[in-house]
Amino acid sequence: MPKVTFYNLPAEKQQKLIAAAQSEFSSAPLAVASIANIVKAAGIPRGSFYQYFEDKEDLYLFLLEGMMKERKKRLEEILLNCNRNLFEAILEFYKQNLQEEENLSGFRRNVFLNMTDKAETTFSKILITENMGEAMQKIEALIDIGQLNVSNDEELIHLLKIVFAVTMRNQVEKFSKNLSNEESIANYTAELNLLKRGLVRPTQ
Amino acid sequence: MPKVTFYNLPAEKQQKLIAAAQSEFSSAPLAVASIANIVKAAGIPRGSFYQYFEDKEDLYLFLLEGMMKERKKRLEEILLNCNRNLFEAILEFYKQNLQEEENLSGFRRNVFLNMTDKAETTFSKILITENMGEAMQKIEALIDIGQLNVSNDEELIHLLKIVFAVTMRNQVEKFSKNLSNEESIANYTAELNLLKRGLVRPTQ
DNA sequence: GCTCGATATGACACCTTGTCACATCTCCTT
DNA sequence: AAGGAGATGTGACAAGGTGTCATATCGAGC
């Protein structure tokens, strides 16, 4: 996370640096992106960069967290619009993500195609707030648990992790195989339906 | 993949290079590992390295593919031992993986914590052979599809992709949160059970 | 106007990668 | 046995990346 000096910067300068970083991380994955390019685009000297962030990854995760928070907010809105139906909402969320990615920068693409554990942890906060208690109440306000085949909080967390894993895999596949939006949505829908009804044939 | 010159090398020299690479990639993820260390450990000049492999990533994916093939073979054995029951077998497979990782090199750890799309694609071949036809027949020889809640090949592929995604996520979580084997197996078992019975409460 | 801690700056040491001109080997032909 | 062509081996090197540090500058309080 940024150092205090970054937050003390005039908002304008912060934005310029963020924009420069977004641009660089859009055209190159973390390992390939260069600080030289970022500071050049932002118009700051190299030494200053290290006043604001620990290193390249620090800045990267900061951007990622910003994106994640914004996505989380969007998902929560969709959930409320879908009567708290998790599966309806997550599909709509997925569709909207693909839509946005059509225009949007390649940042998400690079994130998905190079998923480090730190990025994944940051990302998983979209769906999963892990710590029991207060956070669970918020989840239960957003998701109609009555519809789900779980009997306690622990199972609910597992369910969310499953949905997260499947969603991520489809996103990655979309980028890595260059699927069309329609193909990807069809795949994702099929997998969600499988998830819903169960992978094992019921014994009668 | 390696160039022909690599395969023309005496087996001993090949092995030394592979061992050196394994060691380097065990102590550092792809982006951090250095060719200098590998060639030093293998006792070959830097220039030679580029006769054998395109670059660092080429070697990395080659190692990964070797590991994947070996894992795939192991999974197939387990499937046959488990009467072709996919879920029983995949759990046993998971357990054995954790066991091995206790002693084994940190290579797998670094792979899981830094999953690029290329690595994931290589890896997904453990379970999924994608191309229809011949490959599907092999899958059907190994997995008792009668137990599964699918009605065609396409759905079967989706099912396998789901299982792959969930398995991967648990592996990553195991490493990234430093879970004990027992914790990780308990989580994985819980998620498999959820998958089997379905995430949505059946409407009566 | 002075002082001191915080911030800004860019030259620099150190490290990596991939290449290339040149040396050496291998094996076929004569 | 000599020659030669193509494959392979080799390490010095250019280009470029990272993080640091000595030094300059700023800014608030007295």
Coordinates of C-alpha atoms (C1' of nucleotides) in Angstrom, one line a residue:
Chain A
M1 CA 0.0 0.0 0.0
P2 CA 1.1 3.5 -0.7
K3 CA 3.2 5.4 1.8
V4 CA 1.9 8.5 3.6
T5 CA 3.8 10.7 1.3
F6 CA 1.6 9.5 -1.6
Y7 CA -1.6 10.5 0.2
N8 CA 0.0 13.9 1.1
L9 CA 0.4 14.6 -2.6
P10 CA -2.0 17.0 -4.3
A11 CA -4.9 15.1 -5.7
E12 CA -3.9 16.1 -9.2
K13 CA -0.5 14.6 -9.0
Q14 CA -1.9 11.4 -7.4
Q15 CA -4.2 11.0 -10.3
K16 CA -1.5 11.6 -12.9
L17 CA 0.6 8.8 -11.3
I18 CA -2.4 6.5 -11.1
A19 CA -3.3 7.1 -14.7
A20 CA 0.3 6.5 -15.8
A21 CA 0.4 3.3 -13.9
Q22 CA -2.9 2.1 -15.2
S23 CA -1.7 2.7 -18.7
E24 CA 1.6 0.8 -18.2
F25 CA -0.1 -2.1 -16.4
S26 CA -2.6 -2.2 -19.2
S27 CA 0.0 -2.8 -21.9
A28 CA 2.3 -5.1 -19.9
P29 CA 1.9 -7.6 -17.1
L30 CA 3.4 -6.8 -13.7
A31 CA 6.7 -8.6 -14.4
V32 CA 7.2 -6.8 -17.7
A33 CA 5.9 -3.3 -16.8
S34 CA 8.7 -0.8 -16.1
I35 CA 8.9 1.9 -13.5
A36 CA 10.8 4.0 -16.0
N37 CA 7.8 4.1 -18.2
I38 CA 5.5 5.0 -15.4
V39 CA 7.5 7.8 -14.0
K40 CA 8.1 9.2 -17.5
A41 CA 4.4 9.2 -18.2
A42 CA 3.6 10.7 -14.8
G43 CA 6.3 13.3 -15.2
I44 CA 8.0 12.6 -11.9
P45 CA 11.6 11.7 -11.2
R46 CA 12.4 8.1 -10.5
G47 CA 13.5 8.7 -7.0
S48 CA 10.2 10.2 -6.1
F49 CA 8.4 7.0 -7.1
Y50 CA 10.1 5.3 -4.2
Q51 CA 8.8 7.9 -1.8
Y52 CA 5.3 7.0 -2.7
F53 CA 5.4 3.3 -3.1
E54 CA 7.5 0.4 -1.9
D55 CA 8.0 -0.9 -5.4
K56 CA 6.2 -1.8 -8.6
E57 CA 4.1 -4.5 -7.0
D58 CA 3.0 -2.2 -4.3
L59 CA 1.5 0.2 -6.8
Y60 CA 0.0 -2.7 -8.8
L61 CA -1.8 -4.1 -5.8
F62 CA -3.0 -0.6 -4.9
L63 CA -4.6 -0.2 -8.3
L64 CA -6.0 -3.7 -8.0
E65 CA -7.6 -2.9 -4.7
G66 CA -9.2 0.2 -6.1
M67 CA -10.7 -1.8 -9.0
M68 CA -11.8 -4.5 -6.6
K69 CA -13.7 -2.1 -4.3
E70 CA -15.4 -0.6 -7.3
R71 CA -16.4 -4.0 -8.6
K72 CA -17.6 -5.1 -5.2
K73 CA -19.9 -2.1 -5.0
R74 CA -21.3 -2.9 -8.4
L75 CA -21.9 -6.5 -7.5
E76 CA -23.8 -5.5 -4.4
E77 CA -26.0 -3.2 -6.4
I78 CA -26.8 -6.0 -8.8
L79 CA -27.6 -8.4 -5.9
L80 CA -30.2 -6.0 -4.6
N81 CA -31.6 -5.6 -8.1
C82 CA -31.9 -9.3 -8.4
N83 CA -33.8 -9.9 -5.2
R84 CA -30.6 -11.1 -3.5
N85 CA -30.5 -14.1 -5.8
L86 CA -26.8 -15.0 -5.9
F87 CA -26.8 -16.9 -9.2
E88 CA -28.9 -14.5 -11.1
A89 CA -26.7 -11.6 -9.9
I90 CA -23.4 -13.2 -10.5
L91 CA -24.3 -14.0 -14.1
E92 CA -25.4 -10.5 -14.7
F93 CA -22.2 -9.3 -13.0
Y94 CA -20.2 -11.5 -15.3
K95 CA -22.0 -10.1 -18.4
Q96 CA -21.4 -6.6 -17.3
N97 CA -17.7 -7.3 -16.7
L98 CA -17.3 -8.6 -20.2
Q99 CA -19.1 -5.6 -21.6
E100 CA -16.8 -3.2 -19.9
E101 CA -13.7 -5.1 -20.9
E102 CA -14.6 -4.6 -24.5
N103 CA -13.8 -0.9 -24.3
L104 CA -11.7 -0.7 -21.2
S105 CA -8.0 -0.9 -20.7
G106 CA -6.1 -4.2 -20.8
F107 CA -5.4 -3.9 -17.1
R108 CA -7.9 -6.6 -16.1
R109 CA -6.7 -8.8 -18.9
N110 CA -3.2 -8.7 -17.5
V111 CA -4.4 -9.3 -14.0
F112 CA -6.4 -12.3 -15.0
L113 CA -3.7 -13.8 -17.2
N114 CA -1.0 -13.4 -14.4
M115 CA -2.8 -14.2 -11.2
T116 CA -0.4 -14.2 -8.3
D117 CA -1.6 -15.2 -4.9
K118 CA -1.5 -11.6 -3.7
A119 CA -3.6 -10.5 -6.6
E120 CA -6.0 -13.4 -6.0
T121 CA -6.3 -12.6 -2.3
T122 CA -7.0 -9.0 -3.1
F123 CA -9.5 -10.1 -5.7
S124 CA -11.3 -12.6 -3.6
K125 CA -12.5 -9.8 -1.4
I126 CA -15.1 -9.1 -4.0
L127 CA -17.1 -12.0 -2.8
I128 CA -15.6 -13.3 0.4
T129 CA -15.1 -11.4 3.6
E130 CA -13.9 -14.4 5.5
N131 CA -14.0 -13.2 9.1
M132 CA -17.1 -14.4 10.7
G133 CA -19.5 -12.3 12.7
E134 CA -20.2 -8.8 11.5
A135 CA -19.1 -9.5 7.9
M136 CA -21.4 -12.5 7.6
Q137 CA -24.4 -10.4 8.6
K138 CA -23.6 -8.1 5.7
I139 CA -23.4 -11.0 3.3
E140 CA -26.7 -12.3 4.6
A141 CA -28.3 -8.9 3.9
L142 CA -27.2 -9.1 0.3
I143 CA -27.7 -12.8 -0.5
D144 CA -30.9 -14.7 0.0
I145 CA -29.5 -17.7 1.8
G146 CA -32.8 -19.5 1.9
Q147 CA -32.3 -20.4 -1.8
L148 CA -28.9 -21.9 -1.1
N149 CA -28.2 -25.5 -0.2
V150 CA -26.2 -24.6 2.9
S151 CA -27.0 -24.9 6.6
N152 CA -24.4 -22.7 8.3
D153 CA -22.0 -19.8 7.8
E154 CA -19.1 -22.1 7.1
E155 CA -20.8 -23.8 4.3
L156 CA -21.9 -20.5 2.9
I157 CA -18.2 -19.4 2.7
H158 CA -17.3 -22.6 0.9
L159 CA -20.2 -22.0 -1.5
L160 CA -18.9 -18.5 -2.2
K161 CA -15.4 -19.7 -2.7
I162 CA -16.6 -22.2 -5.2
V163 CA -18.5 -19.6 -7.1
F164 CA -15.5 -17.4 -7.0
A165 CA -13.2 -20.1 -8.4
V166 CA -15.5 -20.9 -11.2
T167 CA -16.0 -17.3 -12.1
M168 CA -12.3 -16.6 -12.1
R169 CA -11.6 -19.6 -14.3
N170 CA -14.1 -18.5 -16.8
Q171 CA -12.7 -15.0 -16.9
V172 CA -9.2 -16.4 -17.4
E173 CA -10.4 -18.7 -20.1
K174 CA -12.2 -15.9 -21.9
F175 CA -8.9 -14.0 -22.2
S176 CA -6.6 -16.8 -22.7
K177 CA -8.6 -18.5 -25.5
N178 CA -9.9 -15.2 -26.8
L179 CA -13.5 -16.4 -26.6
S180 CA -16.2 -14.1 -27.8
N181 CA -18.5 -12.6 -25.1
E182 CA -21.3 -14.9 -26.2
E183 CA -19.2 -18.1 -26.0
S184 CA -17.9 -17.2 -22.6
I185 CA -21.3 -16.4 -21.3
A186 CA -22.7 -19.6 -22.6
N187 CA -19.9 -21.6 -20.9
Y188 CA -20.3 -19.7 -17.7
T189 CA -24.1 -20.2 -17.7
A190 CA -23.6 -23.9 -18.3
E191 CA -21.2 -24.2 -15.4
L192 CA -23.5 -22.2 -13.1
N193 CA -26.4 -24.4 -13.9
L194 CA -24.3 -27.5 -13.2
L195 CA -23.2 -26.0 -9.9
K196 CA -26.8 -25.2 -9.0
R197 CA -28.2 -28.7 -9.6
G198 CA -25.2 -30.6 -8.3
L199 CA -22.5 -32.6 -10.1
V200 CA -23.6 -36.0 -8.9
R201 CA -26.7 -37.7 -10.2
P202 CA -29.2 -37.9 -7.3
T203 CA -29.8 -41.5 -6.2
Q204 CA -33.5 -42.2 -6.2
Chain B
M1 CA 9.5 -26.2 -25.6
P2 CA 13.1 -27.1 -25.9
K3 CA 15.0 -26.8 -29.2
V4 CA 16.3 -29.9 -30.9
T5 CA 19.8 -29.2 -29.6
F6 CA 18.6 -29.8 -26.1
Y7 CA 17.3 -33.3 -27.0
N8 CA 20.5 -34.0 -28.8
L9 CA 22.4 -33.4 -25.6
P10 CA 23.7 -36.4 -23.7
A11 CA 21.1 -37.5 -21.2
E12 CA 23.4 -36.7 -18.3
K13 CA 23.8 -33.1 -19.4
Q14 CA 20.1 -32.8 -19.9
Q15 CA 19.5 -34.0 -16.4
K16 CA 22.0 -31.6 -14.9
L17 CA 20.3 -28.7 -16.5
I18 CA 16.8 -29.9 -15.5
A19 CA 18.0 -30.3 -11.9
A20 CA 19.6 -26.9 -11.9
A21 CA 16.4 -25.4 -13.2
Q22 CA 14.2 -27.3 -10.8
S23 CA 16.3 -26.0 -7.9
E24 CA 16.2 -22.4 -9.1
F25 CA 12.5 -22.4 -9.8
S26 CA 11.9 -23.9 -6.4
S27 CA 13.6 -21.1 -4.6
A28 CA 12.2 -18.3 -6.8
P29 CA 9.1 -17.7 -8.9
L30 CA 9.5 -17.4 -12.6
A31 CA 9.8 -13.6 -12.6
V32 CA 12.6 -13.6 -10.0
A33 CA 14.5 -16.8 -11.0
S34 CA 17.7 -16.0 -12.9
I35 CA 19.3 -17.7 -15.8
A36 CA 22.7 -16.9 -14.4
N37 CA 22.0 -19.1 -11.4
I38 CA 20.7 -21.9 -13.5
V39 CA 23.7 -22.0 -15.9
K40 CA 26.1 -21.7 -13.0
A41 CA 24.5 -24.7 -11.2
A42 CA 24.4 -26.7 -14.4
G43 CA 27.9 -25.8 -15.3
I44 CA 27.2 -24.6 -18.8
P45 CA 28.0 -21.3 -20.4
R46 CA 25.2 -18.7 -20.7
G47 CA 25.3 -18.7 -24.5
S48 CA 24.6 -22.4 -24.5
F49 CA 21.4 -22.0 -22.5
Y50 CA 19.9 -20.1 -25.5
Q51 CA 20.8 -23.0 -27.8
Y52 CA 18.6 -25.3 -25.8
F53 CA 15.7 -23.1 -24.8
E54 CA 14.0 -19.9 -26.1
D55 CA 14.2 -18.3 -22.7
K56 CA 13.5 -18.7 -19.0
E57 CA 9.8 -19.2 -19.5
D58 CA 10.4 -21.9 -22.1
L59 CA 12.4 -23.9 -19.7
Y60 CA 9.8 -23.3 -16.9
L61 CA 6.9 -24.5 -19.0
F62 CA 8.9 -27.5 -20.0
L63 CA 9.5 -28.5 -16.4
L64 CA 5.8 -27.8 -15.7
E65 CA 4.7 -30.0 -18.5
G66 CA 6.9 -32.9 -17.2
M67 CA 5.4 -32.5 -13.8
M68 CA 1.9 -32.3 -15.3
K69 CA 2.3 -35.5 -17.2
E70 CA 3.6 -37.3 -14.2
R71 CA 0.6 -36.0 -12.1
K72 CA -1.8 -37.0 -14.8
K73 CA -0.5 -40.5 -14.8
R74 CA -0.9 -40.7 -11.1
L75 CA -4.4 -39.4 -11.2
E76 CA -5.4 -42.0 -13.8
E77 CA -4.0 -44.8 -11.5
I78 CA -6.0 -43.5 -8.6
L79 CA -9.1 -43.3 -10.7
L80 CA -8.8 -47.0 -11.6
N81 CA -8.2 -47.8 -8.0
C82 CA -11.3 -45.9 -7.0
N83 CA -13.6 -47.8 -9.4
R84 CA -13.6 -44.7 -11.7
N85 CA -15.4 -42.6 -9.1
L86 CA -14.3 -39.1 -9.9
F87 CA -14.9 -37.5 -6.6
E88 CA -13.4 -40.2 -4.5
A89 CA -10.3 -40.2 -6.7
I90 CA -9.8 -36.5 -6.9
L91 CA -9.9 -36.2 -3.1
E92 CA -7.3 -39.0 -2.8
F93 CA -5.2 -37.3 -5.5
Y94 CA -5.4 -34.0 -3.5
K95 CA -4.3 -35.7 -0.4
Q96 CA -1.4 -37.4 -2.1
N97 CA -0.3 -34.0 -3.6
L98 CA -0.3 -32.4 -0.2
Q99 CA 1.7 -35.3 1.2
E100 CA 4.3 -35.0 -1.5
E101 CA 4.6 -31.3 -1.2
E102 CA 5.6 -31.7 2.4
N103 CA 9.0 -33.0 1.5
L104 CA 9.3 -32.0 -2.1
S105 CA 10.8 -28.9 -3.6
G106 CA 9.0 -25.5 -3.5
F107 CA 8.5 -25.7 -7.3
R108 CA 4.9 -26.5 -7.1
R109 CA 4.4 -23.8 -4.5
N110 CA 5.8 -21.2 -6.8
V111 CA 3.7 -22.5 -9.7
F112 CA 0.5 -22.2 -7.7
L113 CA 1.3 -18.9 -6.2
N114 CA 2.1 -17.4 -9.6
M115 CA -0.3 -18.9 -12.0
T116 CA 0.0 -17.4 -15.4
D117 CA -2.4 -18.3 -18.1
K118 CA 0.3 -20.4 -19.8
A119 CA 0.9 -22.3 -16.7
E120 CA -2.8 -22.8 -16.1
T121 CA -3.3 -24.0 -19.6
T122 CA -0.5 -26.5 -19.2
F123 CA -1.8 -27.6 -15.9
S124 CA -5.4 -28.0 -16.9
K125 CA -4.3 -30.8 -19.2
I126 CA -4.2 -33.0 -16.1
L127 CA -8.0 -33.2 -16.1
I128 CA -9.2 -31.8 -19.4
T129 CA -8.3 -32.9 -22.8
E130 CA -10.7 -30.5 -24.5
N131 CA -10.8 -31.9 -28.1
M132 CA -13.8 -34.0 -28.6
G133 CA -13.8 -37.5 -30.0
E134 CA -10.9 -39.8 -29.2
A135 CA -9.9 -37.9 -26.1
M136 CA -13.4 -38.1 -24.7
Q137 CA -13.4 -41.9 -25.0
K138 CA -10.3 -42.0 -22.9
I139 CA -11.9 -39.9 -20.3
E140 CA -15.0 -42.1 -20.3
A141 CA -12.8 -45.2 -19.8
L142 CA -11.3 -43.6 -16.6
I143 CA -14.4 -41.9 -15.1
D144 CA -17.7 -43.6 -14.4
I145 CA -20.0 -41.0 -16.0
G146 CA -23.1 -42.8 -14.9
Q147 CA -22.6 -41.4 -11.4
L148 CA -22.3 -37.8 -12.8
N149 CA -25.2 -35.5 -13.3
V150 CA -24.4 -34.8 -17.0
S151 CA -26.1 -35.8 -20.1
N152 CA -23.5 -35.2 -22.8
D153 CA -19.8 -34.7 -23.5
E154 CA -20.1 -30.9 -23.4
E155 CA -21.5 -31.0 -19.9
L156 CA -18.9 -33.4 -18.8
I157 CA -16.2 -31.0 -19.9
H158 CA -17.8 -28.3 -17.9
L159 CA -18.0 -30.5 -14.9
L160 CA -14.3 -31.3 -15.2
K161 CA -13.5 -27.6 -15.5
I162 CA -15.5 -26.9 -12.4
V163 CA -13.6 -29.6 -10.4
F164 CA -10.3 -28.3 -11.8
A165 CA -11.1 -24.7 -10.8
V166 CA -12.1 -25.7 -7.3
T167 CA -9.1 -28.0 -6.8
M168 CA -6.7 -25.3 -8.0
R169 CA -8.3 -22.7 -5.7
N170 CA -7.8 -25.0 -2.7
Q171 CA -4.2 -25.7 -3.6
V172 CA -3.5 -22.0 -3.9
E173 CA -5.2 -21.2 -0.7
K174 CA -3.3 -24.0 1.0
F175 CA 0.0 -22.3 0.1
S176 CA -1.0 -18.7 0.4
K177 CA -2.6 -19.0 3.8
N178 CA -0.1 -21.7 4.9
L179 CA -2.9 -24.0 5.9
S180 CA -2.1 -27.4 7.5
N181 CA -2.7 -30.4 5.4
E182 CA -5.6 -31.3 7.6
E183 CA -7.3 -27.9 7.3
S184 CA -6.9 -27.8 3.6
I185 CA -8.3 -31.3 3.2
A186 CA -11.2 -30.5 5.4
N187 CA -12.0 -27.4 3.3
Y188 CA -11.6 -29.3 0.1
T189 CA -13.8 -32.1 1.2
A190 CA -16.5 -29.6 2.3
E191 CA -16.4 -28.0 -1.1
L192 CA -16.5 -31.3 -3.0
N193 CA -19.5 -32.3 -1.0
L194 CA -21.2 -29.0 -1.8
L195 CA -20.4 -29.5 -5.5
K196 CA -21.8 -33.0 -5.5
R197 CA -25.1 -32.2 -3.9
G198 CA -25.6 -28.9 -5.6
L199 CA -25.4 -25.3 -4.5
V200 CA -29.1 -24.6 -4.7
R201 CA -31.7 -26.0 -2.3
P202 CA -33.9 -28.4 -4.3
T203 CA -37.5 -27.1 -4.6
Q204 CA -39.9 -29.8 -3.5
Chain C
dG1 C1' 15.7 34.9 9.2
dC2 C1' 16.8 30.5 11.0
dT3 C1' 16.5 25.6 11.8
dC4 C1' 15.1 21.0 11.3
dG5 C1' 12.6 17.3 9.7
dA6 C1' 10.2 15.9 5.5
dT7 C1' 10.3 15.5 0.7
dA8 C1' 12.4 15.7 -4.0
dT9 C1' 15.9 14.4 -7.3
dG10 C1' 18.9 12.0 -10.6
dA11 C1' 23.3 9.8 -10.9
dC12 C1' 24.9 5.5 -9.8
dA13 C1' 26.0 0.6 -8.6
dC14 C1' 24.5 -3.6 -9.5
dC15 C1' 22.0 -7.0 -11.9
dT16 C1' 19.4 -9.4 -16.0
dT17 C1' 18.6 -10.6 -20.4
dG18 C1' 19.5 -12.0 -25.2
dT19 C1' 22.8 -11.6 -29.0
dC20 C1' 26.7 -12.1 -31.8
dA21 C1' 31.3 -12.8 -33.6
dC22 C1' 34.2 -16.2 -33.3
dA23 C1' 36.0 -21.0 -31.8
dT24 C1' 35.3 -25.7 -32.0
dC25 C1' 33.3 -30.0 -33.1
dT26 C1' 31.3 -33.6 -36.4
dC27 C1' 30.7 -36.0 -40.1
dC28 C1' 30.5 -36.5 -45.0
dT29 C1' 33.0 -36.3 -49.4
dT30 C1' 36.7 -36.7 -52.1
Chain D
dA1 C1' 44.1 -38.1 -44.9
dA2 C1' 42.5 -33.6 -46.1
dG3 C1' 39.0 -30.5 -46.6
dG4 C1' 35.0 -28.1 -45.8
dA5 C1' 30.1 -27.1 -44.4
dG6 C1' 26.9 -27.0 -41.0
dA7 C1' 25.8 -27.6 -36.3
dT8 C1' 27.1 -26.4 -31.7
dG9 C1' 29.7 -24.1 -27.9
dT10 C1' 31.3 -19.8 -25.7
dG11 C1' 31.7 -15.5 -23.1
dA12 C1' 32.1 -10.6 -23.7
dC13 C1' 28.9 -7.1 -24.4
dA14 C1' 25.0 -3.7 -25.2
dA15 C1' 20.8 -2.4 -23.6
dG16 C1' 17.9 -1.7 -20.1
dG17 C1' 15.9 -2.6 -15.4
dT18 C1' 15.8 -1.8 -10.2
dG19 C1' 16.5 0.4 -5.7
dT20 C1' 19.6 3.6 -3.1
dC21 C1' 21.9 7.5 -1.5
dA22 C1' 24.1 11.9 -1.1
dT23 C1' 22.6 16.1 -1.9
dA24 C1' 19.2 19.8 -2.8
dT25 C1' 14.9 21.9 -1.8
dC26 C1' 10.8 22.8 0.8
dG27 C1' 7.9 24.4 4.6
dA28 C1' 6.3 25.1 9.3
dG29 C1' 7.3 26.8 13.6
dC30 C1' 9.8 30.0 16.4

